[in-house]
Tab-separated table of C-alpha atoms and ligand atoms in Angstrom:
chain	number	residue	atom	x	y	z
A	26	UNK	CA	0.099	-0.177	0.119
A	27	UNK	CA	1.193	3.633	-0.477
A	28	UNK	CA	3.182	5.077	2.229
A	29	UNK	CA	0.379	7.695	3.356
A	30	UNK	CA	-2.029	4.356	3.794
A	31	UNK	CA	0.944	2.713	5.855
A	32	UNK	CA	0.877	5.764	8.031
A	33	UNK	CA	-3.031	6.012	8.738
A	34	UNK	CA	-2.924	2.148	9.218
A	35	UNK	CA	-0.244	2.421	11.782
A	36	UNK	CA	-2.396	4.939	13.811
A	37	UNK	CA	-5.247	2.517	13.456
A	38	UNK	CA	-3.311	-0.140	15.170
A	39	UNK	CA	-2.339	2.001	17.763
A	40	UNK	CA	-5.845	2.981	18.538
A	41	UNK	CA	-6.915	-0.753	18.481
A	42	UNK	CA	-4.411	-1.343	21.092
A	43	UNK	CA	-4.713	1.866	23.543
A	44	UNK	CA	-8.481	2.102	22.863
A	45	UNK	CA	-8.368	5.919	23.161
A	46	UNK	CA	-12.081	7.393	23.859
A	47	UNK	CA	-10.836	10.948	22.450
A	48	UNK	CA	-8.606	11.605	19.512
A	49	UNK	CA	-7.615	14.721	18.260
A	50	UNK	CA	-5.808	14.811	14.445
A	51	UNK	CA	-3.542	17.975	14.323
A	52	UNK	CA	-2.976	18.918	10.677
A	53	UNK	CA	-5.857	16.734	9.443
A	54	UNK	CA	-5.856	18.422	6.158
A	55	UNK	CA	-8.412	16.437	3.916
A	56	UNK	CA	-9.873	14.699	7.101
A	57	UNK	CA	-8.925	11.216	5.683
A	58	UNK	CA	-7.524	9.897	8.706
A	59	UNK	CA	-10.258	10.936	10.737
A	60	UNK	CA	-13.128	9.486	8.565
A	61	UNK	CA	-10.536	6.207	8.863
A	62	UNK	CA	-11.218	6.581	12.744
A	63	UNK	CA	-14.784	7.271	12.761
A	64	UNK	CA	-15.222	3.367	12.311
A	65	UNK	CA	-12.933	2.590	15.491
A	66	UNK	CA	-15.841	1.747	17.810
A	67	UNK	CA	-13.555	2.610	20.874
A	68	UNK	CA	-13.677	6.340	19.797
A	69	UNK	CA	-16.503	8.737	21.236
A	70	UNK	CA	-14.905	11.837	20.149
A	71	UNK	CA	-13.025	12.758	17.294
A	72	UNK	CA	-11.702	16.326	16.477
A	73	UNK	CA	-9.335	17.922	13.799
A	74	UNK	CA	-7.215	20.613	13.562
A	75	UNK	CA	-5.639	22.640	10.509
A	76	UNK	CA	-4.525	25.767	9.725
A	77	UNK	CA	-6.215	25.948	6.220
A	78	UNK	CA	-9.756	25.755	6.227
A	79	UNK	CA	-10.239	25.372	2.665
A	80	UNK	CA	-8.518	21.871	2.701
A	81	UNK	CA	-10.291	20.678	5.831
A	82	UNK	CA	-13.768	21.615	4.108
A	83	UNK	CA	-13.105	19.718	0.752
A	84	UNK	CA	-14.076	16.398	2.115
A	85	UNK	CA	-15.484	17.353	5.470
A	86	UNK	CA	-18.807	15.985	4.513
A	87	UNK	CA	-17.489	12.585	4.464
A	88	UNK	CA	-17.568	12.868	8.119
A	89	UNK	CA	-21.505	13.264	8.486
A	90	UNK	CA	-23.482	10.720	9.569
A	91	UNK	CA	-24.911	8.368	6.620
A	92	UNK	CA	-28.626	7.362	6.646
A	93	UNK	CA	-27.808	4.363	7.957
A	94	UNK	CA	-26.431	5.994	10.917
A	95	UNK	CA	-29.781	7.117	11.948
A	96	UNK	CA	-31.775	4.159	10.828
A	97	UNK	CA	-29.539	1.779	13.031
A	98	UNK	CA	-28.005	3.897	15.659
A	99	UNK	CA	-24.917	2.316	17.342
A	100	UNK	CA	-24.566	2.136	21.046
A	101	UNK	CA	-21.687	4.478	21.349
A	102	UNK	CA	-21.831	7.961	20.838
A	103	UNK	CA	-19.618	9.550	18.403
A	104	UNK	CA	-18.842	13.646	17.877
A	105	UNK	CA	-16.790	14.748	15.222
A	106	UNK	CA	-15.469	18.249	15.360
A	107	UNK	CA	-13.211	20.279	12.955
A	108	UNK	CA	-11.356	23.207	14.181
A	109	UNK	CA	-9.441	25.962	11.999
A	110	UNK	CA	-6.697	27.079	13.871
A	111	UNK	CA	-2.577	26.499	14.519
A	112	UNK	CA	-0.931	23.994	16.512
A	113	UNK	CA	1.603	26.897	17.618
A	114	UNK	CA	-1.820	28.198	19.746
A	115	UNK	CA	-3.638	26.878	22.993
A	116	UNK	CA	-7.167	26.512	22.623
A	117	UNK	CA	-9.118	25.048	25.797
A	118	UNK	CA	-11.398	22.320	22.952
A	119	UNK	CA	-8.072	20.635	22.693
A	120	UNK	CA	-8.284	19.524	26.512
A	121	UNK	CA	-9.074	16.409	27.753
A	122	UNK	CA	-7.529	14.409	24.991
A	123	UNK	CA	-6.478	10.596	25.252
A	124	UNK	CA	-4.688	10.425	21.775
A	125	UNK	CA	-3.302	13.098	19.950
A	126	UNK	CA	-1.886	12.426	15.938
A	127	UNK	CA	0.716	14.561	14.381
A	128	UNK	CA	1.013	12.679	10.861
A	129	UNK	CA	3.349	14.647	8.664
A	130	UNK	CA	2.548	18.048	10.449
A	131	UNK	CA	5.978	19.082	11.959
A	132	UNK	CA	8.081	19.580	8.877
A	133	UNK	CA	5.430	22.046	7.658
A	134	UNK	CA	5.900	24.389	10.728
A	135	UNK	CA	8.013	27.618	10.742
A	136	UNK	CA	10.566	27.586	13.057
A	137	UNK	CA	8.863	30.088	15.341
A	138	UNK	CA	5.509	27.476	15.394
A	139	UNK	CA	7.917	24.469	16.000
A	140	UNK	CA	9.242	26.244	19.183
A	141	UNK	CA	5.793	26.646	20.698
A	142	UNK	CA	4.353	23.021	19.318
A	143	UNK	CA	5.913	21.172	22.401
A	144	UNK	CA	4.468	23.306	25.053
A	145	UNK	CA	0.705	23.558	23.337
A	146	UNK	CA	1.037	19.264	22.434
A	147	UNK	CA	2.900	17.862	25.466
A	148	UNK	CA	2.704	20.810	28.202
A	149	UNK	CA	-1.068	21.987	27.445
A	150	UNK	CA	-2.978	19.076	25.603
A	151	UNK	CA	-1.036	16.803	27.729
A	152	UNK	CA	-2.606	13.771	25.969
A	153	UNK	CA	-1.685	10.161	27.343
A	154	UNK	CA	-0.187	9.249	23.912
A	155	UNK	CA	1.070	11.599	21.325
A	156	UNK	CA	2.362	10.106	17.909
A	157	UNK	CA	4.540	12.325	15.559
A	158	UNK	CA	5.488	11.283	11.934
A	159	UNK	CA	8.089	13.053	9.841
A	160	UNK	CA	10.123	12.319	6.967
A	161	UNK	CA	13.481	10.227	7.721
A	162	UNK	CA	15.743	12.452	5.343
A	163	UNK	CA	18.308	9.224	5.382
A	164	UNK	CA	16.032	7.770	3.016
A	165	UNK	CA	16.097	10.335	0.172
A	166	UNK	CA	18.857	9.105	-1.597
A	167	UNK	CA	16.738	5.894	-2.011
A	168	UNK	CA	13.954	8.223	-3.521
A	169	UNK	CA	13.746	9.015	-7.307
A	170	UNK	CA	13.901	13.010	-8.147
A	171	UNK	CA	14.143	14.331	-4.725
A	172	UNK	CA	15.550	17.700	-4.999
A	173	UNK	CA	16.193	19.228	-1.332
A	174	UNK	CA	12.921	18.082	0.339
A	175	UNK	CA	9.989	15.541	-0.658
A	176	UNK	CA	7.702	18.412	-0.707
A	177	UNK	CA	7.984	22.249	-1.299
A	178	UNK	CA	6.510	23.191	1.741
A	179	UNK	CA	8.572	21.020	3.613
A	180	UNK	CA	10.378	23.567	6.238
A	181	UNK	CA	12.975	21.078	6.952
A	182	UNK	CA	13.538	17.389	6.795
A	183	UNK	CA	15.513	15.480	9.506
A	184	UNK	CA	17.763	12.547	9.944
A	185	UNK	CA	16.997	9.396	12.341
A	186	UNK	CA	19.481	11.306	14.929
A	187	UNK	CA	17.957	14.753	14.330
A	188	UNK	CA	14.450	13.658	14.990
A	189	UNK	CA	15.355	11.368	17.835
A	190	UNK	CA	17.185	13.876	19.542
A	191	UNK	CA	14.306	16.750	19.372
A	192	UNK	CA	11.869	13.879	20.460
A	193	UNK	CA	13.884	12.697	23.418
A	194	UNK	CA	14.310	16.352	24.484
A	195	UNK	CA	10.578	16.855	24.379
A	196	UNK	CA	9.968	13.655	26.210
A	197	UNK	CA	12.275	14.655	28.873
A	198	UNK	CA	10.941	17.931	29.216
A	199	UNK	CA	7.559	17.304	29.428
A	200	UNK	CA	7.385	13.678	31.303
A	201	UNK	CA	6.783	11.397	28.631
A	202	UNK	CA	8.855	8.322	27.191
A	203	UNK	CA	9.081	7.764	23.908
A	204	UNK	CA	9.807	5.032	21.373
A	205	UNK	CA	10.675	5.166	17.718
A	206	UNK	CA	9.671	3.266	14.604
A	207	UNK	CA	8.639	3.865	11.260
A	208	UNK	CA	6.669	2.650	8.041
A	209	UNK	CA	8.403	2.104	4.701
A	210	UNK	CA	11.014	-0.519	5.381
A	211	UNK	CA	14.596	0.389	3.484
A	212	UNK	CA	15.921	-2.390	1.004
A	213	UNK	CA	17.933	-5.347	2.247
A	214	UNK	CA	20.977	-4.346	2.828
A	215	UNK	CA	20.330	-0.838	3.576
A	216	UNK	CA	18.858	-1.079	6.897
A	217	UNK	CA	20.666	1.618	8.344
A	218	UNK	CA	19.084	4.026	6.322
A	219	UNK	CA	16.035	3.341	8.499
A	220	UNK	CA	12.416	4.027	7.759
A	221	UNK	CA	11.134	6.108	4.789
A	222	UNK	CA	8.608	7.803	7.432
A	223	UNK	CA	9.704	8.156	11.005
A	224	UNK	CA	7.490	7.742	13.715
A	225	UNK	CA	7.847	8.510	17.523
A	226	UNK	CA	5.215	7.313	20.053
A	227	UNK	CA	5.232	9.248	23.241
A	228	UNK	CA	3.549	7.816	26.214
A	229	UNK	CA	3.126	10.435	29.384
A	230	UNK	CA	4.899	9.012	32.193
A	231	UNK	CA	2.464	9.956	34.842
A	232	UNK	CA	-1.118	10.225	35.071
A	233	UNK	CA	-2.683	13.625	35.118
A	234	UNK	CA	-3.705	14.955	38.604
A	235	UNK	CA	-6.993	16.860	39.038
A	236	UNK	CA	-4.769	19.470	40.448
A	237	UNK	CA	-3.090	19.863	37.264
A	238	UNK	CA	-6.224	19.757	35.278
A	239	UNK	CA	-7.702	22.419	37.669
A	240	UNK	CA	-4.510	24.842	37.649
A	241	UNK	CA	-5.577	25.397	33.777
A	242	UNK	CA	-6.762	29.218	33.889
A	243	UNK	CA	-10.306	30.004	32.379
A	244	UNK	CA	-8.931	30.764	28.736
A	245	UNK	CA	-10.361	32.340	25.498
A	246	UNK	CA	-11.125	30.291	22.759
A	247	UNK	CA	-8.738	31.002	19.538
A	248	UNK	CA	-9.771	28.187	17.164
A	249	UNK	CA	-13.178	28.493	14.840
A	250	UNK	CA	-15.175	25.634	14.619
A	251	UNK	CA	-16.110	24.644	10.748
A	252	UNK	CA	-17.657	21.352	11.454
A	253	UNK	CA	-19.655	19.389	14.112
A	254	UNK	CA	-21.340	16.204	13.689
A	255	UNK	CA	-23.214	14.161	16.453
A	256	UNK	CA	-23.752	10.488	15.616
B	318	SAM	N1	-1.818	14.477	8.520
B	318	SAM	C1	-2.472	14.756	7.071
B	318	SAM	C2	-2.062	13.132	6.568
B	318	SAM	O1	-0.995	12.607	6.857
B	318	SAM	O2	-2.046	13.165	5.220
B	318	SAM	C3	-1.990	16.027	6.265
B	318	SAM	C4	-0.308	16.077	6.429
B	318	SAM	S1	-0.103	17.767	5.205
B	318	SAM	C5	1.418	17.131	4.776
B	318	SAM	C6	0.377	18.843	6.533
B	318	SAM	C7	-0.835	19.713	6.945
B	318	SAM	O3	-0.770	20.589	8.142
B	318	SAM	C8	-1.535	20.546	5.947
B	318	SAM	O4	-2.976	20.561	5.822
B	318	SAM	C9	-1.326	22.074	6.486
B	318	SAM	O5	-2.076	22.934	6.388
B	318	SAM	C10	-1.436	21.301	8.114
B	318	SAM	N2	-0.499	22.832	9.137
B	318	SAM	C11	0.543	23.385	8.545
B	318	SAM	N3	1.156	23.947	9.186
B	318	SAM	C12	-0.020	24.025	10.578
B	318	SAM	C13	-0.198	24.710	11.903
B	318	SAM	N4	0.420	25.629	12.204
B	318	SAM	N5	-1.362	24.308	12.505
B	318	SAM	C14	-1.979	23.574	11.928
B	318	SAM	N6	-2.017	22.733	10.962
B	318	SAM	C15	-0.663	23.186	10.190
């Protein structure tokens, strides 16, 4: 299967393993991953966030309930919401999630946004699990026609060492553990190159205390809700 499907399948497998009830996809683009996740029966709240409202709106109708959902309502409740905003900003609508996914997002962030990203995702949202995927630059020599980066909008592409040192430092700072894996295997004999897409799975070390939750000051909403469906 194409690489993006392997990434989505990786997230789906993670959902089957940890059974999160509330999942947020940051940089959700055309909502394809959200659409796949809506079939995971453990999920009761799904949220997407993207800085580009147009790309989100393209296929957001696919997240609406179908006639069958009304005719044969399922036992579980499901709410799907899409927000327009940036991962560089905190918004209270992003609190309380169990799993936060950032698939091929960080390499699109400007330096100033990337700097704020850990505090927003790990410090503020502080879900039990965060999954981050990004291209592995060491794999590029095996790809045809890669100029500097795989995509003109990429602000950087990291080697395994660069991604791992950023991830380990972030994990240390916010009390998470992190494990590295990926999708897209290198050819036999070239294993040192690593996966085509590198993935870090972060798990929060300590349960969130009521105290730290209450410590959140009431704050203003900065994201704009562009879609909401209740099943
Ligand atoms: N996650 C999707 C996937 O794997 O198919 C889409 C990845 S796409 C390569 C990156 C997305 O991140 C784009 O839709 C872009 O608009 C979004 N993005 C870029 N900067 C962002 C920011 N600061 N906050 C939220 N989303 C952002």
